[in-house]
Amino acid sequence: MTESLKLWRNARLATCNDSMQAIGRGALLTRGARIEWVGAEADVPAAPAGDTYERHDLGGAWVTPGLIDCHTHLVFAGTRANEYAQRLRGSSYAEIARSGGGILSTMRAVRSASPQELFEASAPRLEALLAEGVTTVEIKSGYGLTLADEAKMLRTARALEQAYPVTIKTTLLAAHTVPPEFTGRADAYIDTIVEEWLPELTSEGLIDAVDVFCESIGFSVAQSERLFDAARALHLPVKMHAEQLTNLGGTQMATRHRALSCDHLEYATEEDAAALAYAGTVAVLLPVAFYCLADDHKPPIAALRAAGVRMAIASDCNPGSAPASSLLLTMSMATRLFGLTSEEALAGVTRNAARALGVHSERGILAAGHAADFVIWNVRSIEELGYWIGFNPRRTVVRAGRILP
Ligand code: DI6
Ligand code: FE
């Protein structure tokens, strides 16, 4: 049986390609789960002999690629609303972390959750993202901090991909914080991840990339580098939570390892921007964490832009610093708080987010050969994405060539 050919016509296409080309009266042809052709309505190729198109008139609506949330910790149990309340009363994120709360508090909740409970706690957050036209999501481990519990988190991420119409990329973030079993022995913890967990989880096919929290309250640059060496020996791409609260020089090291992305970057410098540009490493900006922590140190957007660094933006969905499951709100914050343009924000959740996950050859733009994942919006201009707050203008999501119910 041949795969069905569909013509999606009478559309305004935000291709999100390198030149952010828009096609005013455009059309898309899809074959099965792939885009076969994109262009002006006037140039639609004729259906092959003996075949017909299933035709969809989009009524002049704007169409973007399916959105990509390239940095989330959305698999977790419990909440940390109590810590948010503590921070409102003046405690800092780092103080709460040092006193045994923070990531360790979520670790306790995740360890005691069954796989089923973890799935059920996480699914509504994924559903909220999908409702806004997200079709690809990265999910990190990092709240299990034992081999079994990290595996449980990663399997939950894979189970979500089975249960929902979404592509999920998993990232091992075992080096998120030092677990109680290794208190005062961070180097031994890194050794265990490197020697035991990485090979085991890789052989189970549970890891698409490796991340580390390189920070004063996390891991040092030297520890992060040992992890990166081991990941790369297993042909796994690397990424880093870098320069969020301080600048340890993580970005310089990560870019030497050709990291897919460096994320946060509030304390990054002009030299870091130059290194990111040179390496082709994506800067992933996480404005919700900046907002929720009431941070006042913004990432160096002007320097990143001037250096030609590709900028992505992501929800950072996590129970501590970013209890958020809205990529549209994240776009609003990236524009208003960090000063991104509307166009940069859109590129940040499409083309550049795809690159941060290493999937840019098949996702993130409307182009022939790419996944037929796209969103049809109820907006008059594409700037409305990231403009509305608490209002969702999604009309229809097409995923792998099929209209989602
Ligand atoms: N940076 C973050 O934004 C999350 N992890 C990290 O290293 C926050 C994790 C948490 O507070 O639960
Ligand atoms: Fe994060």
Tab-separated table of C-alpha atoms and ligand atoms in Angstrom:
chain	number	residue	atom	x	y	z
A	1	MET	CA	0.000	0.000	0.000
A	2	THR	CA	1.344	3.437	-0.856
A	3	GLU	CA	1.484	6.095	1.839
A	4	SER	CA	-1.219	8.707	1.615
A	5	LEU	CA	-0.378	11.949	-0.150
A	6	LYS	CA	-1.908	15.036	1.421
A	7	LEU	CA	-2.020	18.586	0.119
A	8	TRP	CA	-2.359	21.274	2.786
A	9	ARG	CA	-3.177	24.406	0.834
A	10	ASN	CA	-4.225	28.017	1.326
A	11	ALA	CA	-1.759	28.474	4.186
A	12	ARG	CA	0.668	31.120	5.347
A	13	LEU	CA	3.853	29.251	6.067
A	14	ALA	CA	6.424	30.296	8.671
A	15	THR	CA	9.064	27.870	7.423
A	16	CYS	CA	11.523	28.731	10.243
A	17	ASN	CA	14.358	27.921	7.836
A	18	ASP	CA	17.699	29.745	7.974
A	19	SER	CA	16.267	32.927	6.514
A	20	MET	CA	12.998	32.574	8.486
A	21	GLN	CA	11.241	32.638	5.109
A	22	ALA	CA	7.481	33.162	5.139
A	23	ILE	CA	5.329	32.069	2.204
A	24	GLY	CA	2.157	34.165	2.022
A	25	ARG	CA	0.084	31.854	-0.156
A	26	GLY	CA	1.759	28.556	0.480
A	27	ALA	CA	1.119	24.848	0.417
A	28	LEU	CA	2.647	21.708	1.865
A	29	LEU	CA	2.598	18.235	0.424
A	30	THR	CA	3.036	15.363	2.840
A	31	ARG	CA	3.570	11.691	2.150
A	32	GLY	CA	2.954	9.587	5.216
A	33	ALA	CA	4.957	11.015	8.104
A	34	ARG	CA	7.217	13.236	5.953
A	35	ILE	CA	6.960	16.548	4.159
A	36	GLU	CA	7.441	15.954	0.454
A	37	TRP	CA	7.261	19.490	-0.879
A	38	VAL	CA	6.867	23.061	0.434
A	39	GLY	CA	6.271	26.132	-1.688
A	40	ALA	CA	3.918	28.666	-3.188
A	41	GLU	CA	0.388	27.492	-3.868
A	42	ALA	CA	0.830	28.403	-7.541
A	43	ASP	CA	3.677	25.898	-7.909
A	44	VAL	CA	2.103	22.794	-6.333
A	45	PRO	CA	3.290	19.820	-8.376
A	46	ALA	CA	0.632	17.667	-10.015
A	47	ALA	CA	-0.244	14.407	-8.274
A	48	PRO	CA	1.624	11.435	-9.768
A	49	ALA	CA	-0.342	9.506	-12.412
A	50	GLY	CA	-2.978	7.264	-10.860
A	51	ASP	CA	-2.683	9.013	-7.469
A	52	THR	CA	-4.716	11.791	-5.870
A	53	TYR	CA	-4.122	14.189	-3.030
A	54	GLU	CA	-6.240	14.225	0.059
A	55	ARG	CA	-6.874	17.977	0.093
A	56	HIS	CA	-7.031	20.237	3.159
A	57	ASP	CA	-7.934	23.924	2.765
A	58	LEU	CA	-6.390	25.784	5.719
A	59	GLY	CA	-8.326	28.980	5.040
A	60	GLY	CA	-5.278	31.256	4.990
A	61	ALA	CA	-4.132	30.214	8.484
A	62	TRP	CA	-0.562	30.546	9.702
A	63	VAL	CA	1.401	27.297	9.913
A	64	THR	CA	4.644	26.701	11.822
A	65	PRO	CA	6.730	23.590	12.381
A	66	GLY	CA	5.684	21.590	15.442
A	67	LEU	CA	7.202	23.334	18.454
A	68	ILE	CA	10.172	21.782	20.251
A	69	ASP	CA	10.775	22.049	23.991
A	70	CYS	CA	14.482	21.231	24.096
A	71	HIS	CA	15.109	21.355	27.882
A	72	THR	CA	12.711	19.878	30.425
A	73	HIS	CA	12.798	17.895	33.642
A	74	LEU	CA	9.106	17.092	33.325
A	75	VAL	CA	9.285	13.569	34.734
A	76	PHE	CA	9.122	14.041	38.499
A	77	ALA	CA	6.880	13.374	41.475
A	78	GLY	CA	5.587	15.781	44.096
A	79	THR	CA	5.953	19.559	43.997
A	80	ARG	CA	8.147	22.107	45.731
A	81	ALA	CA	5.502	24.759	46.274
A	82	ASN	CA	6.690	24.957	49.882
A	83	GLU	CA	10.143	26.027	48.690
A	84	TYR	CA	8.609	28.618	46.405
A	85	ALA	CA	6.832	29.989	49.460
A	86	GLN	CA	10.157	29.978	51.373
A	87	ARG	CA	11.814	31.901	48.553
A	88	LEU	CA	8.977	34.419	48.600
A	89	ARG	CA	9.887	34.975	52.247
A	90	GLY	CA	13.518	35.613	51.315
A	91	SER	CA	15.413	32.290	51.265
A	92	SER	CA	17.561	31.701	48.198
A	93	TYR	CA	17.488	28.693	45.865
A	94	ALA	CA	21.091	27.851	46.775
A	95	GLU	CA	20.390	28.073	50.548
A	96	ILE	CA	17.427	25.729	50.248
A	97	ALA	CA	19.542	23.313	48.193
A	98	ARG	CA	22.370	23.363	50.767
A	99	SER	CA	19.969	22.622	53.600
A	100	GLY	CA	18.826	19.345	52.037
A	101	GLY	CA	15.816	20.620	50.109
A	102	GLY	CA	15.856	21.448	46.437
A	103	ILE	CA	16.766	18.630	44.068
A	104	LEU	CA	17.156	16.188	46.990
A	105	SER	CA	13.592	16.823	48.042
A	106	THR	CA	12.326	15.824	44.585
A	107	MET	CA	14.765	12.901	44.628
A	108	ARG	CA	13.002	11.508	47.699
A	109	ALA	CA	9.601	11.853	45.999
A	110	VAL	CA	10.835	10.183	42.803
A	111	ARG	CA	12.528	7.319	44.604
A	112	SER	CA	9.358	6.479	46.482
A	113	ALA	CA	7.081	6.719	43.404
A	114	SER	CA	6.235	3.567	41.450
A	115	PRO	CA	6.758	3.685	37.669
A	116	GLN	CA	2.996	4.023	37.284
A	117	GLU	CA	2.807	6.885	39.795
A	118	LEU	CA	5.699	8.660	38.092
A	119	PHE	CA	3.983	8.305	34.723
A	120	GLU	CA	0.674	9.587	36.059
A	121	ALA	CA	2.304	12.551	37.784
A	122	SER	CA	4.205	13.529	34.631
A	123	ALA	CA	1.576	12.970	31.929
A	124	PRO	CA	-0.509	16.121	32.625
A	125	ARG	CA	2.579	18.310	32.193
A	126	LEU	CA	3.304	16.704	28.843
A	127	GLU	CA	-0.351	17.098	27.847
A	128	ALA	CA	-0.156	20.833	28.605
A	129	LEU	CA	2.855	21.206	26.314
A	130	LEU	CA	1.211	19.208	23.532
A	131	ALA	CA	-1.923	21.345	23.736
A	132	GLU	CA	0.188	24.305	22.609
A	133	GLY	CA	1.517	22.602	19.498
A	134	VAL	CA	4.650	21.001	20.917
A	135	THR	CA	5.567	17.843	18.991
A	136	THR	CA	9.103	17.151	20.284
A	137	VAL	CA	10.215	17.255	23.923
A	138	GLU	CA	13.517	16.598	25.645
A	139	ILE	CA	13.222	15.004	29.088
A	140	LYS	CA	16.077	14.700	31.569
A	141	SER	CA	16.605	12.268	34.381
A	142	GLY	CA	18.321	13.616	37.494
A	143	TYR	CA	15.910	13.079	40.365
A	144	GLY	CA	16.560	9.368	40.849
A	145	LEU	CA	20.303	9.457	41.514
A	146	THR	CA	20.625	5.679	41.823
A	147	LEU	CA	21.021	3.462	38.771
A	148	ALA	CA	17.565	1.956	39.265
A	149	ASP	CA	15.838	5.270	39.863
A	150	GLU	CA	17.530	7.046	36.960
A	151	ALA	CA	16.475	4.110	34.766
A	152	LYS	CA	12.936	4.417	36.135
A	153	MET	CA	12.820	8.088	35.102
A	154	LEU	CA	14.199	7.387	31.620
A	155	ARG	CA	11.800	4.497	31.085
A	156	THR	CA	8.951	6.763	32.137
A	157	ALA	CA	10.041	9.248	29.462
A	158	ARG	CA	10.050	6.450	26.877
A	159	ALA	CA	6.622	5.268	28.096
A	160	LEU	CA	5.250	8.793	27.614
A	161	GLU	CA	6.466	8.679	24.016
A	162	GLN	CA	4.574	5.424	23.515
A	163	ALA	CA	1.399	6.853	25.026
A	164	TYR	CA	1.318	10.298	23.370
A	165	PRO	CA	1.790	11.678	19.843
A	166	VAL	CA	5.212	13.169	20.544
A	167	THR	CA	8.882	12.565	19.853
A	168	ILE	CA	10.864	12.381	23.093
A	169	LYS	CA	14.612	12.707	23.459
A	170	THR	CA	16.005	11.485	26.761
A	171	THR	CA	18.993	12.980	28.537
A	172	LEU	CA	20.885	11.433	31.424
A	173	LEU	CA	21.366	14.083	34.123
A	174	ALA	CA	22.610	11.793	36.879
A	175	ALA	CA	25.185	14.511	37.582
A	176	HIS	CA	22.454	16.843	38.826
A	177	THR	CA	23.492	16.825	42.469
A	178	VAL	CA	25.468	14.516	44.758
A	179	PRO	CA	23.052	11.947	46.254
A	180	PRO	CA	23.105	11.088	49.982
A	181	GLU	CA	24.919	7.800	49.282
A	182	PHE	CA	27.919	9.855	48.094
A	183	THR	CA	27.850	12.869	50.416
A	184	GLY	CA	31.292	14.489	50.371
A	185	ARG	CA	32.411	12.117	47.606
A	186	ALA	CA	31.417	13.841	44.390
A	187	ASP	CA	34.396	12.367	42.522
A	188	ALA	CA	33.416	8.850	43.515
A	189	TYR	CA	29.873	9.583	42.355
A	190	ILE	CA	31.155	10.698	38.939
A	191	ASP	CA	33.265	7.511	38.791
A	192	THR	CA	30.176	5.410	39.432
A	193	ILE	CA	28.181	7.178	36.718
A	194	VAL	CA	31.062	6.855	34.276
A	195	GLU	CA	32.024	3.264	35.026
A	196	GLU	CA	28.671	1.672	35.789
A	197	TRP	CA	25.583	3.707	34.962
A	198	LEU	CA	26.514	5.162	31.575
A	199	PRO	CA	27.437	1.825	29.965
A	200	GLU	CA	24.411	0.072	31.491
A	201	LEU	CA	21.823	2.704	30.528
A	202	THR	CA	23.377	3.090	27.089
A	203	SER	CA	23.151	-0.629	26.450
A	204	GLU	CA	19.462	-0.465	27.383
A	205	GLY	CA	18.980	2.291	24.790
A	206	LEU	CA	17.683	4.717	27.393
A	207	ILE	CA	19.985	7.687	26.726
A	208	ASP	CA	20.068	10.091	23.782
A	209	ALA	CA	22.448	12.629	25.395
A	210	VAL	CA	24.344	13.354	28.619
A	211	ASP	CA	23.980	16.536	30.686
A	212	VAL	CA	25.627	17.874	33.857
A	213	PHE	CA	24.826	20.649	36.329
A	214	CYS	CA	28.203	22.416	36.239
A	215	GLU	CA	27.771	24.880	39.076
A	216	SER	CA	28.978	25.997	42.487
A	217	ILE	CA	26.194	23.895	44.022
A	218	GLY	CA	26.653	21.166	41.391
A	219	PHE	CA	29.738	19.671	39.742
A	220	SER	CA	33.101	21.218	38.894
A	221	VAL	CA	34.435	21.705	35.390
A	222	ALA	CA	36.928	18.853	35.923
A	223	GLN	CA	34.174	16.485	37.071
A	224	SER	CA	31.973	17.550	34.177
A	225	GLU	CA	34.816	16.887	31.756
A	226	ARG	CA	35.328	13.342	33.029
A	227	LEU	CA	31.654	12.700	32.376
A	228	PHE	CA	31.890	14.207	28.886
A	229	ASP	CA	34.938	12.085	28.024
A	230	ALA	CA	33.036	8.950	29.017
A	231	ALA	CA	29.894	10.002	27.139
A	232	ARG	CA	31.805	10.735	23.984
A	233	ALA	CA	33.606	7.411	24.180
A	234	LEU	CA	30.114	5.879	23.967
A	235	HIS	CA	29.258	8.209	21.040
A	236	LEU	CA	26.685	10.077	23.108
A	237	PRO	CA	26.268	13.818	22.534
A	238	VAL	CA	26.780	16.101	25.531
A	239	LYS	CA	25.159	19.256	26.876
A	240	MET	CA	25.543	21.334	30.019
A	241	HIS	CA	23.631	23.386	32.585
A	242	ALA	CA	26.214	26.167	32.449
A	243	GLU	CA	26.795	29.512	34.161
A	244	GLN	CA	23.314	29.680	35.730
A	245	LEU	CA	24.249	31.027	39.166
A	246	THR	CA	27.992	31.640	38.766
A	247	ASN	CA	30.606	31.322	35.996
A	248	LEU	CA	32.853	28.302	36.522
A	249	GLY	CA	34.136	28.139	32.945
A	250	GLY	CA	31.833	25.305	31.969
A	251	THR	CA	30.929	26.799	28.610
A	252	GLN	CA	34.599	26.962	27.583
A	253	MET	CA	35.042	23.275	28.375
A	254	ALA	CA	31.707	22.181	26.880
A	255	THR	CA	32.397	23.941	23.605
A	256	ARG	CA	35.783	22.212	23.363
A	257	HIS	CA	33.754	18.986	23.504
A	258	ARG	CA	31.418	20.287	20.772
A	259	ALA	CA	28.438	20.169	23.145
A	260	LEU	CA	25.027	20.271	21.467
A	261	SER	CA	23.995	23.042	23.834
A	262	CYS	CA	24.906	25.082	26.876
A	263	ASP	CA	21.811	25.950	28.855
A	264	HIS	CA	20.912	28.867	31.173
A	265	LEU	CA	24.029	31.053	30.619
A	266	GLU	CA	22.901	33.905	32.899
A	267	TYR	CA	26.546	34.450	33.928
A	268	ALA	CA	28.123	33.737	30.534
A	269	THR	CA	30.586	36.273	29.131
A	270	GLU	CA	31.471	37.641	25.710
A	271	GLU	CA	34.283	35.083	25.552
A	272	ASP	CA	31.724	32.359	26.222
A	273	ALA	CA	29.569	33.723	23.396
A	274	ALA	CA	32.558	33.559	21.047
A	275	ALA	CA	33.269	29.960	22.096
A	276	LEU	CA	29.631	28.937	21.537
A	277	ALA	CA	29.659	30.492	18.085
A	278	TYR	CA	32.957	28.854	17.159
A	279	ALA	CA	31.777	25.404	18.262
A	280	GLY	CA	28.269	25.709	16.803
A	281	THR	CA	26.898	24.967	20.277
A	282	VAL	CA	23.347	26.226	20.815
A	283	ALA	CA	22.656	28.660	23.673
A	284	VAL	CA	19.462	27.428	25.347
A	285	LEU	CA	17.802	30.238	27.294
A	286	LEU	CA	15.473	29.394	30.167
A	287	PRO	CA	13.595	32.565	31.095
A	288	VAL	CA	11.068	30.841	33.351
A	289	ALA	CA	13.824	29.830	35.790
A	290	PHE	CA	15.178	33.374	35.645
A	291	TYR	CA	11.684	34.663	36.437
A	292	CYS	CA	10.845	32.209	39.212
A	293	LEU	CA	14.180	32.683	40.958
A	294	ALA	CA	13.743	36.469	40.679
A	295	ASP	CA	17.209	36.515	39.187
A	296	ASP	CA	18.589	39.861	38.115
A	297	HIS	CA	21.522	38.699	36.007
A	298	LYS	CA	20.400	38.228	32.417
A	299	PRO	CA	22.193	36.094	29.839
A	300	PRO	CA	24.342	38.220	27.510
A	301	ILE	CA	21.845	38.309	24.645
A	302	ALA	CA	23.525	41.136	22.746
A	303	ALA	CA	26.867	39.318	22.832
A	304	LEU	CA	25.270	36.019	21.784
A	305	ARG	CA	23.498	37.748	18.929
A	306	ALA	CA	26.599	39.661	17.854
A	307	ALA	CA	28.682	36.478	17.847
A	308	GLY	CA	26.053	34.694	15.723
A	309	VAL	CA	25.253	32.075	18.373
A	310	ARG	CA	22.090	30.090	17.674
A	311	MET	CA	19.648	30.735	20.514
A	312	ALA	CA	16.939	28.304	21.579
A	313	ILE	CA	14.429	28.775	24.388
A	314	ALA	CA	12.855	26.090	26.540
A	315	SER	CA	10.461	25.701	29.452
A	316	ASP	CA	12.956	24.003	31.826
A	317	CYS	CA	9.791	22.406	33.314
A	318	ASN	CA	10.930	21.304	36.791
A	319	PRO	CA	9.505	21.441	40.310
A	320	GLY	CA	12.158	23.780	41.724
A	321	SER	CA	13.113	26.700	39.549
A	322	ALA	CA	10.561	26.492	36.724
A	323	PRO	CA	7.164	24.959	37.484
A	324	ALA	CA	6.049	25.649	33.925
A	325	SER	CA	4.467	23.649	31.154
A	326	SER	CA	3.944	26.377	28.596
A	327	LEU	CA	6.283	27.012	25.703
A	328	LEU	CA	4.153	29.961	24.538
A	329	LEU	CA	4.564	31.653	27.925
A	330	THR	CA	8.280	30.883	27.702
A	331	MET	CA	8.355	32.753	24.369
A	332	SER	CA	6.671	35.725	26.023
A	333	MET	CA	9.251	35.741	28.811
A	334	ALA	CA	12.156	35.341	26.376
A	335	THR	CA	11.015	38.385	24.454
A	336	ARG	CA	9.957	40.652	27.328
A	337	LEU	CA	12.532	39.643	29.976
A	338	PHE	CA	15.560	38.824	27.789
A	339	GLY	CA	14.855	41.060	24.803
A	340	LEU	CA	14.633	38.465	22.073
A	341	THR	CA	12.750	39.532	18.968
A	342	SER	CA	9.543	37.693	18.060
A	343	GLU	CA	11.419	36.069	15.206
A	344	GLU	CA	14.243	34.921	17.501
A	345	ALA	CA	11.702	33.479	19.904
A	346	LEU	CA	10.042	31.491	17.117
A	347	ALA	CA	13.405	30.244	15.823
A	348	GLY	CA	14.177	29.371	19.446
A	349	VAL	CA	11.341	26.869	19.710
A	350	THR	CA	11.730	25.438	16.212
A	351	ARG	CA	14.928	25.450	14.171
A	352	ASN	CA	17.387	26.182	16.957
A	353	ALA	CA	15.665	23.902	19.468
A	354	ALA	CA	15.984	21.081	16.930
A	355	ARG	CA	19.700	21.765	16.702
A	356	ALA	CA	20.028	21.737	20.506
A	357	LEU	CA	18.752	18.161	20.324
A	358	GLY	CA	20.770	17.205	17.258
A	359	VAL	CA	17.599	16.523	15.248
A	360	HIS	CA	17.859	19.497	12.887
A	361	SER	CA	18.178	17.325	9.786
A	362	GLU	CA	14.617	16.090	10.294
A	363	ARG	CA	12.754	18.516	12.567
A	364	GLY	CA	12.283	22.191	13.361
A	365	ILE	CA	11.646	23.621	9.884
A	366	LEU	CA	9.058	23.206	7.151
A	367	ALA	CA	11.118	21.628	4.385
A	368	ALA	CA	11.027	18.642	2.084
A	369	GLY	CA	12.314	15.516	3.797
A	370	HIS	CA	11.490	16.766	7.296
A	371	ALA	CA	8.921	15.282	9.645
A	372	ALA	CA	5.328	16.245	8.781
A	373	ASP	CA	4.852	17.807	12.236
A	374	PHE	CA	3.222	21.220	12.036
A	375	VAL	CA	0.783	23.505	13.801
A	376	ILE	CA	-2.091	25.483	12.325
A	377	TRP	CA	-2.711	28.617	14.385
A	378	ASN	CA	-5.664	30.944	15.010
A	379	VAL	CA	-3.542	34.089	14.676
A	380	ARG	CA	-3.550	37.011	12.277
A	381	SER	CA	0.188	37.565	12.474
A	382	ILE	CA	2.938	35.228	13.541
A	383	GLU	CA	4.019	37.704	16.257
A	384	GLU	CA	0.963	36.582	18.209
A	385	LEU	CA	2.974	33.536	19.277
A	386	GLY	CA	4.677	34.746	22.430
A	387	TYR	CA	2.340	37.726	22.647
A	388	TRP	CA	-0.666	36.202	24.371
A	389	ILE	CA	-0.323	35.266	28.016
A	390	GLY	CA	-2.587	32.516	29.295
A	391	PHE	CA	-4.355	32.219	25.958
A	392	ASN	CA	-3.667	29.397	23.539
A	393	PRO	CA	-4.203	30.204	19.850
A	394	ARG	CA	-3.473	26.687	18.601
A	395	ARG	CA	-6.030	25.489	16.064
A	396	THR	CA	-4.859	22.083	14.847
A	397	VAL	CA	-1.736	19.974	15.260
A	398	VAL	CA	-0.569	17.685	12.477
A	399	ARG	CA	1.826	15.053	13.716
A	400	ALA	CA	3.563	12.583	11.388
A	401	GLY	CA	1.151	13.679	8.644
A	402	ARG	CA	-2.029	13.061	10.651
A	403	ILE	CA	-4.413	15.568	12.201
A	404	LEU	CA	-4.473	15.035	15.959
A	405	PRO	CA	-7.903	14.776	17.544
B	1	DI6	N1	18.970	23.746	36.793
B	1	DI6	C1	17.649	23.847	36.692
B	1	DI6	O1	17.071	24.762	36.234
B	1	DI6	C2	17.041	22.620	37.186
B	1	DI6	N2	18.183	21.794	37.366
B	1	DI6	C3	19.257	22.494	37.166
B	1	DI6	O2	20.359	22.013	37.278
B	1	DI6	C4	16.342	22.813	38.482
B	1	DI6	C5	16.199	21.526	39.219
B	1	DI6	C6	15.419	21.639	40.492
B	1	DI6	O3	15.518	22.628	41.235
B	1	DI6	O4	14.678	20.687	40.763
B	2	FE	FE	17.261	22.580	33.778
